[in-house]
């Protein structure tokens, strides 16, 4: 079974530029998550989708970050314009979703973003 | 208040020895789940083990076991027979129902484990 795919793996941009990350979840997983992980910290949830609807975006800086999940499968996360403090690893995860007692998140390899 | 607390920023263990990584949690949801993930230097989060709040037995997966003490709200990870490849960051995470009724996942700050040859 294929895992969660993410691209690109690495990205270096200058501040005020824009950047986009792509995620393809495990087939059949209804729930998709985007996390930001700053060096030395645990992952922080940015946004959670159930199919193509947003269920939690309370920690997403909406003035510069946006995300979509068209057709309930792939998702893109965009930052525009980027700031120095956005330098982090952006992790995508997916799970089967609601109703499953042992619902478990599986993560992609992440995208390491450096903002100069 | 922290929902997930990992009090050990770093741990050392000798190869072939066992090691326990601590995790305490706090939730009012009676039906919660607890997870441990391993994050090597490559950055990927690897799922290790799961414990449900209603599970009677402690979870085990190969060399990993979860010492679940519900009354104390602790879910410590035990790695037996440590290997050099176990050197990584380890995260404890909890799944609970949010206000909207959907599941939320909360991560601790992690413990960096170094296995010594």
mmCIF file of N, CA and C in Angstrom, chain B residues 9-13 19 21 79 82-83 86-90 111-115:
data_model
loop_
_atom_site.group_PDB
_atom_site.id
_atom_site.type_symbol
_atom_site.label_atom_id
_atom_site.label_comp_id
_atom_site.label_asym_id
_atom_site.label_seq_id
_atom_site.Cartn_x
_atom_site.Cartn_y
_atom_site.Cartn_z
ATOM 1 N N UNK B 9 13.749 15.713 27.722
ATOM 2 C CA UNK B 9 14.159 16.247 26.421
ATOM 3 C C UNK B 9 15.131 15.315 25.707
ATOM 4 N N UNK B 10 15.993 14.634 26.494
ATOM 5 C CA UNK B 10 16.970 13.738 25.892
ATOM 6 C C UNK B 10 17.246 12.550 26.795
ATOM 7 N N UNK B 11 17.526 11.402 26.143
ATOM 8 C CA UNK B 11 17.828 10.180 26.892
ATOM 9 C C UNK B 11 18.966 9.451 26.186
ATOM 10 N N UNK B 12 19.800 8.770 26.983
ATOM 11 C CA UNK B 12 20.827 7.890 26.436
ATOM 12 C C UNK B 12 20.527 6.483 26.915
ATOM 13 N N UNK B 13 20.827 5.510 26.060
ATOM 14 C CA UNK B 13 20.696 4.116 26.464
ATOM 15 C C UNK B 13 21.793 3.313 25.782
ATOM 16 N N UNK B 19 14.782 0.785 27.440
ATOM 17 C CA UNK B 19 14.637 2.203 27.824
ATOM 18 C C UNK B 19 13.159 2.549 27.878
ATOM 19 N N UNK B 21 10.479 5.761 27.811
ATOM 20 C CA UNK B 21 10.240 7.181 27.516
ATOM 21 C C UNK B 21 8.896 7.573 28.120
ATOM 22 N N UNK B 79 11.083 0.528 25.010
ATOM 23 C CA UNK B 79 11.789 -0.084 23.888
ATOM 24 C C UNK B 79 12.739 -1.112 24.475
ATOM 25 N N UNK B 82 17.514 -2.232 22.806
ATOM 26 C CA UNK B 82 17.752 -1.059 21.945
ATOM 27 C C UNK B 82 18.791 -1.348 20.865
ATOM 28 N N UNK B 83 18.537 -0.747 19.704
ATOM 29 C CA UNK B 83 19.451 -0.877 18.568
ATOM 30 C C UNK B 83 19.913 0.528 18.166
ATOM 31 N N UNK B 86 17.548 2.874 16.623
ATOM 32 C CA UNK B 86 16.469 3.468 17.430
ATOM 33 C C UNK B 86 16.762 4.917 17.777
ATOM 34 N N UNK B 87 17.972 5.371 17.516
ATOM 35 C CA UNK B 87 18.319 6.771 17.803
ATOM 36 C C UNK B 87 17.448 7.681 16.946
ATOM 37 N N UNK B 88 16.654 8.503 17.600
ATOM 38 C CA UNK B 88 15.678 9.347 16.903
ATOM 39 C C UNK B 88 14.963 10.200 17.930
ATOM 40 N N UNK B 89 14.050 11.040 17.417
ATOM 41 C CA UNK B 89 13.143 11.788 18.267
ATOM 42 C C UNK B 89 11.869 10.963 18.408
ATOM 43 N N UNK B 90 11.304 10.902 19.604
ATOM 44 C CA UNK B 90 10.087 10.136 19.843
ATOM 45 C C UNK B 90 9.004 11.078 20.370
ATOM 46 N N UNK B 111 11.039 13.469 22.873
ATOM 47 C CA UNK B 111 12.233 13.036 23.612
ATOM 48 C C UNK B 111 13.244 12.545 22.588
ATOM 49 N N UNK B 112 14.447 13.081 22.656
ATOM 50 C CA UNK B 112 15.497 12.636 21.740
ATOM 51 C C UNK B 112 16.255 11.495 22.392
ATOM 52 N N UNK B 113 16.224 10.337 21.748
ATOM 53 C CA UNK B 113 16.901 9.142 22.253
ATOM 54 C C UNK B 113 18.179 8.897 21.474
ATOM 55 N N UNK B 114 19.239 8.664 22.193
ATOM 56 C CA UNK B 114 20.522 8.312 21.577
ATOM 57 C C UNK B 114 20.930 6.946 22.111
ATOM 58 N N UNK B 115 21.146 5.996 21.204
ATOM 59 C CA UNK B 115 21.582 4.663 21.582
ATOM 60 C C UNK B 115 23.098 4.586 21.406
#
